[in-house]
Amino acid sequence: MSDREFNDSDALSLPKATVQKIITEILPSNSGLTFARDARDLLIDCCVEFVTLISSEANDIAEKEAKKTIACEHVTKALEELGFHEYVHEVENIASEHKETLKGREKRQDKLQKSGMSEEELLKEQALLFASSTSKYNQGPTD
């Protein structure tokens, strides 16, 4: 890694509750199997190591291309170069789904148009709201 090296004092981890939820969803409920805490913690450490490895390689690839932002193609290229070819197709599918999700979100300009107010009217309303908030703040707590 070129710009930032991670060391043992950095708290890189994943939320334990989230990982436990994923594990619970994956394990068949009728199997009677449980996942020990130390096994979950080991799994978290492995996931963090995997993400660090992939992101470091993707960063190196982006830097070689004189890019300042790691793009999806850098991640997929990193997966291929590190021997994780079997993950590339799924990563590309998820990236595509994510792009479609982003397209469905309202754009800021759309919100402005849907308000039915001009930009000048919105700015006036914003100024009034700020003035009202400032006034309430300056009055202090009301008991």
mmCIF file with all atom_site columns, C-alpha atoms in Angstrom:
data_model
loop_
_atom_site.group_PDB
_atom_site.id
_atom_site.type_symbol
_atom_site.label_atom_id
_atom_site.label_alt_id
_atom_site.label_comp_id
_atom_site.label_asym_id
_atom_site.label_entity_id
_atom_site.label_seq_id
_atom_site.pdbx_PDB_ins_code
_atom_site.Cartn_x
_atom_site.Cartn_y
_atom_site.Cartn_z
_atom_site.occupancy
_atom_site.B_iso_or_equiv
_atom_site.pdbx_formal_charge
_atom_site.auth_seq_id
_atom_site.auth_comp_id
_atom_site.auth_asym_id
_atom_site.auth_atom_id
_atom_site.pdbx_PDB_model_num
ATOM 1   C CA . MET A 1 1   ? 0.000   0.000   0.000   1.00 0.00 ? 1   MET A CA 1
ATOM 2   C CA . SER A 1 2   ? 1.435   3.300   -0.940  1.00 0.00 ? 2   SER A CA 1
ATOM 3   C CA . ASP A 1 3   ? -0.514  6.143   0.675   1.00 0.00 ? 3   ASP A CA 1
ATOM 4   C CA . ARG A 1 4   ? -1.513  4.542   3.957   1.00 0.00 ? 4   ARG A CA 1
ATOM 5   C CA . GLU A 1 5   ? -0.131  1.503   5.664   1.00 0.00 ? 5   GLU A CA 1
ATOM 6   C CA . PHE A 1 6   ? -2.289  -0.267  8.220   1.00 0.00 ? 6   PHE A CA 1
ATOM 7   C CA . ASN A 1 7   ? -0.712  -1.537  11.384  1.00 0.00 ? 7   ASN A CA 1
ATOM 8   C CA . ASP A 1 8   ? -1.837  -3.558  14.364  1.00 0.00 ? 8   ASP A CA 1
ATOM 9   C CA . SER A 1 9   ? -2.975  -0.490  16.304  1.00 0.00 ? 9   SER A CA 1
ATOM 10  C CA . ASP A 1 10  ? -5.561  0.397   13.640  1.00 0.00 ? 10  ASP A CA 1
ATOM 11  C CA . ALA A 1 11  ? -8.990  -0.904  14.553  1.00 0.00 ? 11  ALA A CA 1
ATOM 12  C CA . LEU A 1 12  ? -9.998  -2.554  11.301  1.00 0.00 ? 12  LEU A CA 1
ATOM 13  C CA . SER A 1 13  ? -12.950 -4.802  11.836  1.00 0.00 ? 13  SER A CA 1
ATOM 14  C CA . LEU A 1 14  ? -16.489 -5.638  10.808  1.00 0.00 ? 14  LEU A CA 1
ATOM 15  C CA . PRO A 1 15  ? -19.545 -5.274  13.047  1.00 0.00 ? 15  PRO A CA 1
ATOM 16  C CA . LYS A 1 16  ? -19.822 -8.498  15.023  1.00 0.00 ? 16  LYS A CA 1
ATOM 17  C CA . ALA A 1 17  ? -23.626 -8.375  15.122  1.00 0.00 ? 17  ALA A CA 1
ATOM 18  C CA . THR A 1 18  ? -23.826 -8.025  11.343  1.00 0.00 ? 18  THR A CA 1
ATOM 19  C CA . VAL A 1 19  ? -21.415 -10.897 10.760  1.00 0.00 ? 19  VAL A CA 1
ATOM 20  C CA . GLN A 1 20  ? -23.348 -13.036 13.255  1.00 0.00 ? 20  GLN A CA 1
ATOM 21  C CA . LYS A 1 21  ? -26.579 -12.240 11.403  1.00 0.00 ? 21  LYS A CA 1
ATOM 22  C CA . ILE A 1 22  ? -25.030 -13.292 8.088   1.00 0.00 ? 22  ILE A CA 1
ATOM 23  C CA . ILE A 1 23  ? -23.738 -16.507 9.638   1.00 0.00 ? 23  ILE A CA 1
ATOM 24  C CA . THR A 1 24  ? -27.164 -17.251 11.131  1.00 0.00 ? 24  THR A CA 1
ATOM 25  C CA . GLU A 1 25  ? -28.840 -16.687 7.752   1.00 0.00 ? 25  GLU A CA 1
ATOM 26  C CA . ILE A 1 26  ? -26.369 -18.982 5.999   1.00 0.00 ? 26  ILE A CA 1
ATOM 27  C CA . LEU A 1 27  ? -26.452 -21.877 8.471   1.00 0.00 ? 27  LEU A CA 1
ATOM 28  C CA . PRO A 1 28  ? -29.485 -24.114 7.982   1.00 0.00 ? 28  PRO A CA 1
ATOM 29  C CA . SER A 1 29  ? -31.867 -23.529 10.887  1.00 0.00 ? 29  SER A CA 1
ATOM 30  C CA . ASN A 1 30  ? -32.743 -27.214 11.181  1.00 0.00 ? 30  ASN A CA 1
ATOM 31  C CA . SER A 1 31  ? -29.117 -28.386 11.274  1.00 0.00 ? 31  SER A CA 1
ATOM 32  C CA . GLY A 1 32  ? -28.602 -27.651 14.957  1.00 0.00 ? 32  GLY A CA 1
ATOM 33  C CA . LEU A 1 33  ? -25.207 -26.147 14.123  1.00 0.00 ? 33  LEU A CA 1
ATOM 34  C CA . THR A 1 34  ? -23.896 -23.150 16.011  1.00 0.00 ? 34  THR A CA 1
ATOM 35  C CA . PHE A 1 35  ? -20.970 -20.880 15.268  1.00 0.00 ? 35  PHE A CA 1
ATOM 36  C CA . ALA A 1 36  ? -18.595 -20.307 18.168  1.00 0.00 ? 36  ALA A CA 1
ATOM 37  C CA . ARG A 1 37  ? -17.628 -16.736 19.055  1.00 0.00 ? 37  ARG A CA 1
ATOM 38  C CA . ASP A 1 38  ? -13.941 -17.375 18.497  1.00 0.00 ? 38  ASP A CA 1
ATOM 39  C CA . ALA A 1 39  ? -14.772 -18.841 15.077  1.00 0.00 ? 39  ALA A CA 1
ATOM 40  C CA . ARG A 1 40  ? -16.815 -15.729 14.267  1.00 0.00 ? 40  ARG A CA 1
ATOM 41  C CA . ASP A 1 41  ? -13.935 -13.493 15.363  1.00 0.00 ? 41  ASP A CA 1
ATOM 42  C CA . LEU A 1 42  ? -11.520 -15.510 13.227  1.00 0.00 ? 42  LEU A CA 1
ATOM 43  C CA . LEU A 1 43  ? -13.892 -15.179 10.270  1.00 0.00 ? 43  LEU A CA 1
ATOM 44  C CA . ILE A 1 44  ? -14.003 -11.398 10.803  1.00 0.00 ? 44  ILE A CA 1
ATOM 45  C CA . ASP A 1 45  ? -10.195 -11.243 10.882  1.00 0.00 ? 45  ASP A CA 1
ATOM 46  C CA . CYS A 1 46  ? -10.019 -13.237 7.654   1.00 0.00 ? 46  CYS A CA 1
ATOM 47  C CA . CYS A 1 47  ? -12.578 -10.969 5.966   1.00 0.00 ? 47  CYS A CA 1
ATOM 48  C CA . VAL A 1 48  ? -10.673 -7.850  7.020   1.00 0.00 ? 48  VAL A CA 1
ATOM 49  C CA . GLU A 1 49  ? -7.449  -9.362  5.707   1.00 0.00 ? 49  GLU A CA 1
ATOM 50  C CA . PHE A 1 50  ? -9.118  -10.254 2.401   1.00 0.00 ? 50  PHE A CA 1
ATOM 51  C CA . VAL A 1 51  ? -10.580 -6.758  1.955   1.00 0.00 ? 51  VAL A CA 1
ATOM 52  C CA . THR A 1 52  ? -7.225  -5.190  2.854   1.00 0.00 ? 52  THR A CA 1
ATOM 53  C CA . LEU A 1 53  ? -5.431  -7.400  0.340   1.00 0.00 ? 53  LEU A CA 1
ATOM 54  C CA . ILE A 1 54  ? -7.878  -6.657  -2.488  1.00 0.00 ? 54  ILE A CA 1
ATOM 55  C CA . SER A 1 55  ? -8.055  -2.935  -1.772  1.00 0.00 ? 55  SER A CA 1
ATOM 56  C CA . SER A 1 56  ? -4.277  -2.660  -1.572  1.00 0.00 ? 56  SER A CA 1
ATOM 57  C CA . GLU A 1 57  ? -3.861  -4.411  -4.920  1.00 0.00 ? 57  GLU A CA 1
ATOM 58  C CA . ALA A 1 58  ? -6.659  -2.325  -6.476  1.00 0.00 ? 58  ALA A CA 1
ATOM 59  C CA . ASN A 1 59  ? -4.957  0.816   -5.165  1.00 0.00 ? 59  ASN A CA 1
ATOM 60  C CA . ASP A 1 60  ? -1.666  -0.223  -6.762  1.00 0.00 ? 60  ASP A CA 1
ATOM 61  C CA . ILE A 1 61  ? -3.443  -0.849  -10.075 1.00 0.00 ? 61  ILE A CA 1
ATOM 62  C CA . ALA A 1 62  ? -5.163  2.538   -9.922  1.00 0.00 ? 62  ALA A CA 1
ATOM 63  C CA . GLU A 1 63  ? -1.869  4.272   -9.145  1.00 0.00 ? 63  GLU A CA 1
ATOM 64  C CA . LYS A 1 64  ? -0.164  2.568   -12.102 1.00 0.00 ? 64  LYS A CA 1
ATOM 65  C CA . GLU A 1 65  ? -2.924  4.006   -14.286 1.00 0.00 ? 65  GLU A CA 1
ATOM 66  C CA . ALA A 1 66  ? -2.419  7.446   -12.656 1.00 0.00 ? 66  ALA A CA 1
ATOM 67  C CA . LYS A 1 67  ? -5.947  7.336   -11.220 1.00 0.00 ? 67  LYS A CA 1
ATOM 68  C CA . LYS A 1 68  ? -6.824  8.905   -7.898  1.00 0.00 ? 68  LYS A CA 1
ATOM 69  C CA . THR A 1 69  ? -9.997  6.887   -7.415  1.00 0.00 ? 69  THR A CA 1
ATOM 70  C CA . ILE A 1 70  ? -10.251 3.114   -7.215  1.00 0.00 ? 70  ILE A CA 1
ATOM 71  C CA . ALA A 1 71  ? -12.925 2.031   -9.696  1.00 0.00 ? 71  ALA A CA 1
ATOM 72  C CA . CYS A 1 72  ? -14.770 -1.268  -10.070 1.00 0.00 ? 72  CYS A CA 1
ATOM 73  C CA . GLU A 1 73  ? -12.457 -2.336  -12.877 1.00 0.00 ? 73  GLU A CA 1
ATOM 74  C CA . HIS A 1 74  ? -9.472  -1.906  -10.544 1.00 0.00 ? 74  HIS A CA 1
ATOM 75  C CA . VAL A 1 75  ? -11.106 -4.216  -8.004  1.00 0.00 ? 75  VAL A CA 1
ATOM 76  C CA . THR A 1 76  ? -11.941 -6.866  -10.601 1.00 0.00 ? 76  THR A CA 1
ATOM 77  C CA . LYS A 1 77  ? -8.436  -6.645  -12.037 1.00 0.00 ? 77  LYS A CA 1
ATOM 78  C CA . ALA A 1 78  ? -7.025  -7.035  -8.508  1.00 0.00 ? 78  ALA A CA 1
ATOM 79  C CA . LEU A 1 79  ? -9.180  -10.131 -7.958  1.00 0.00 ? 79  LEU A CA 1
ATOM 80  C CA . GLU A 1 80  ? -7.897  -11.629 -11.206 1.00 0.00 ? 80  GLU A CA 1
ATOM 81  C CA . GLU A 1 81  ? -4.257  -10.806 -10.493 1.00 0.00 ? 81  GLU A CA 1
ATOM 82  C CA . LEU A 1 82  ? -4.497  -12.312 -7.004  1.00 0.00 ? 82  LEU A CA 1
ATOM 83  C CA . GLY A 1 83  ? -6.042  -15.535 -8.323  1.00 0.00 ? 83  GLY A CA 1
ATOM 84  C CA . PHE A 1 84  ? -9.656  -14.942 -7.313  1.00 0.00 ? 84  PHE A CA 1
ATOM 85  C CA . HIS A 1 85  ? -11.056 -15.304 -10.847 1.00 0.00 ? 85  HIS A CA 1
ATOM 86  C CA . GLU A 1 86  ? -14.185 -17.051 -9.583  1.00 0.00 ? 86  GLU A CA 1
ATOM 87  C CA . TYR A 1 87  ? -15.332 -13.876 -7.777  1.00 0.00 ? 87  TYR A CA 1
ATOM 88  C CA . VAL A 1 88  ? -15.049 -11.506 -10.744 1.00 0.00 ? 88  VAL A CA 1
ATOM 89  C CA . HIS A 1 89  ? -18.384 -12.348 -12.391 1.00 0.00 ? 89  HIS A CA 1
ATOM 90  C CA . GLU A 1 90  ? -20.326 -11.948 -9.131  1.00 0.00 ? 90  GLU A CA 1
ATOM 91  C CA . VAL A 1 91  ? -18.564 -8.660  -8.308  1.00 0.00 ? 91  VAL A CA 1
ATOM 92  C CA . GLU A 1 92  ? -19.415 -7.325  -11.762 1.00 0.00 ? 92  GLU A CA 1
ATOM 93  C CA . ASN A 1 93  ? -23.067 -8.354  -11.307 1.00 0.00 ? 93  ASN A CA 1
ATOM 94  C CA . ILE A 1 94  ? -23.286 -6.639  -7.928  1.00 0.00 ? 94  ILE A CA 1
ATOM 95  C CA . ALA A 1 95  ? -21.597 -3.504  -9.290  1.00 0.00 ? 95  ALA A CA 1
ATOM 96  C CA . SER A 1 96  ? -24.125 -3.436  -12.134 1.00 0.00 ? 96  SER A CA 1
ATOM 97  C CA . GLU A 1 97  ? -27.031 -3.819  -9.694  1.00 0.00 ? 97  GLU A CA 1
ATOM 98  C CA . HIS A 1 98  ? -25.601 -0.998  -7.587  1.00 0.00 ? 98  HIS A CA 1
ATOM 99  C CA . LYS A 1 99  ? -25.374 1.305   -10.616 1.00 0.00 ? 99  LYS A CA 1
ATOM 100 C CA . GLU A 1 100 ? -29.015 0.560   -11.420 1.00 0.00 ? 100 GLU A CA 1
ATOM 101 C CA . THR A 1 101 ? -29.993 1.369   -7.846  1.00 0.00 ? 101 THR A CA 1
ATOM 102 C CA . LEU A 1 102 ? -28.182 4.693   -8.074  1.00 0.00 ? 102 LEU A CA 1
ATOM 103 C CA . LYS A 1 103 ? -30.024 5.533   -11.289 1.00 0.00 ? 103 LYS A CA 1
ATOM 104 C CA . GLY A 1 104 ? -33.326 5.072   -9.485  1.00 0.00 ? 104 GLY A CA 1
ATOM 105 C CA . ARG A 1 105 ? -32.495 7.633   -6.814  1.00 0.00 ? 105 ARG A CA 1
ATOM 106 C CA . GLU A 1 106 ? -33.867 11.107  -7.135  1.00 0.00 ? 106 GLU A CA 1
ATOM 107 C CA . LYS A 1 107 ? -31.363 13.610  -8.357  1.00 0.00 ? 107 LYS A CA 1
ATOM 108 C CA . ARG A 1 108 ? -30.947 16.923  -6.587  1.00 0.00 ? 108 ARG A CA 1
ATOM 109 C CA . GLN A 1 109 ? -32.197 18.811  -9.642  1.00 0.00 ? 109 GLN A CA 1
ATOM 110 C CA . ASP A 1 110 ? -35.335 16.650  -9.688  1.00 0.00 ? 110 ASP A CA 1
ATOM 111 C CA . LYS A 1 111 ? -36.057 17.572  -6.053  1.00 0.00 ? 111 LYS A CA 1
ATOM 112 C CA . LEU A 1 112 ? -35.682 21.240  -6.914  1.00 0.00 ? 112 LEU A CA 1
ATOM 113 C CA . GLN A 1 113 ? -38.122 20.928  -9.802  1.00 0.00 ? 113 GLN A CA 1
ATOM 114 C CA . LYS A 1 114 ? -40.636 18.899  -7.797  1.00 0.00 ? 114 LYS A CA 1
ATOM 115 C CA . SER A 1 115 ? -40.733 21.511  -5.030  1.00 0.00 ? 115 SER A CA 1
ATOM 116 C CA . GLY A 1 116 ? -42.626 23.863  -7.332  1.00 0.00 ? 116 GLY A CA 1
ATOM 117 C CA . MET A 1 117 ? -40.568 26.774  -6.018  1.00 0.00 ? 117 MET A CA 1
ATOM 118 C CA . SER A 1 118 ? -37.916 28.821  -7.746  1.00 0.00 ? 118 SER A CA 1
ATOM 119 C CA . GLU A 1 119 ? -34.357 28.655  -6.490  1.00 0.00 ? 119 GLU A CA 1
ATOM 120 C CA . GLU A 1 120 ? -34.751 32.196  -5.154  1.00 0.00 ? 120 GLU A CA 1
ATOM 121 C CA . GLU A 1 121 ? -37.878 31.198  -3.171  1.00 0.00 ? 121 GLU A CA 1
ATOM 122 C CA . LEU A 1 122 ? -36.106 28.167  -1.763  1.00 0.00 ? 122 LEU A CA 1
ATOM 123 C CA . LEU A 1 123 ? -33.149 30.297  -0.688  1.00 0.00 ? 123 LEU A CA 1
ATOM 124 C CA . LYS A 1 124 ? -35.491 32.753  1.081   1.00 0.00 ? 124 LYS A CA 1
ATOM 125 C CA . GLU A 1 125 ? -37.219 29.874  2.860   1.00 0.00 ? 125 GLU A CA 1
ATOM 126 C CA . GLN A 1 126 ? -33.850 28.463  3.874   1.00 0.00 ? 126 GLN A CA 1
ATOM 127 C CA . ALA A 1 127 ? -32.765 31.858  5.257   1.00 0.00 ? 127 ALA A CA 1
ATOM 128 C CA . LEU A 1 128 ? -35.993 32.058  7.305   1.00 0.00 ? 128 LEU A CA 1
ATOM 129 C CA . LEU A 1 129 ? -35.447 28.558  8.690   1.00 0.00 ? 129 LEU A CA 1
ATOM 130 C CA . PHE A 1 130 ? -31.853 29.414  9.640   1.00 0.00 ? 130 PHE A CA 1
ATOM 131 C CA . ALA A 1 131 ? -33.005 32.639  11.322  1.00 0.00 ? 131 ALA A CA 1
ATOM 132 C CA . SER A 1 132 ? -35.683 30.751  13.246  1.00 0.00 ? 132 SER A CA 1
ATOM 133 C CA . SER A 1 133 ? -33.203 28.091  14.366  1.00 0.00 ? 133 SER A CA 1
ATOM 134 C CA . THR A 1 134 ? -30.650 30.709  15.387  1.00 0.00 ? 134 THR A CA 1
ATOM 135 C CA . SER A 1 135 ? -33.285 32.544  17.401  1.00 0.00 ? 135 SER A CA 1
ATOM 136 C CA . LYS A 1 136 ? -34.372 29.358  19.189  1.00 0.00 ? 136 LYS A CA 1
ATOM 137 C CA . TYR A 1 137 ? -30.741 28.443  19.867  1.00 0.00 ? 137 TYR A CA 1
ATOM 138 C CA . ASN A 1 138 ? -29.955 31.884  21.303  1.00 0.00 ? 138 ASN A CA 1
ATOM 139 C CA . GLN A 1 139 ? -33.000 31.731  23.612  1.00 0.00 ? 139 GLN A CA 1
ATOM 140 C CA . GLY A 1 140 ? -31.483 28.725  25.300  1.00 0.00 ? 140 GLY A CA 1
ATOM 141 C CA . PRO A 1 141 ? -33.329 25.737  26.744  1.00 0.00 ? 141 PRO A CA 1
ATOM 142 C CA . THR A 1 142 ? -36.983 26.138  27.585  1.00 0.00 ? 142 THR A CA 1
ATOM 143 C CA . ASP A 1 143 ? -38.128 24.295  30.647  1.00 0.00 ? 143 ASP A CA 1
#
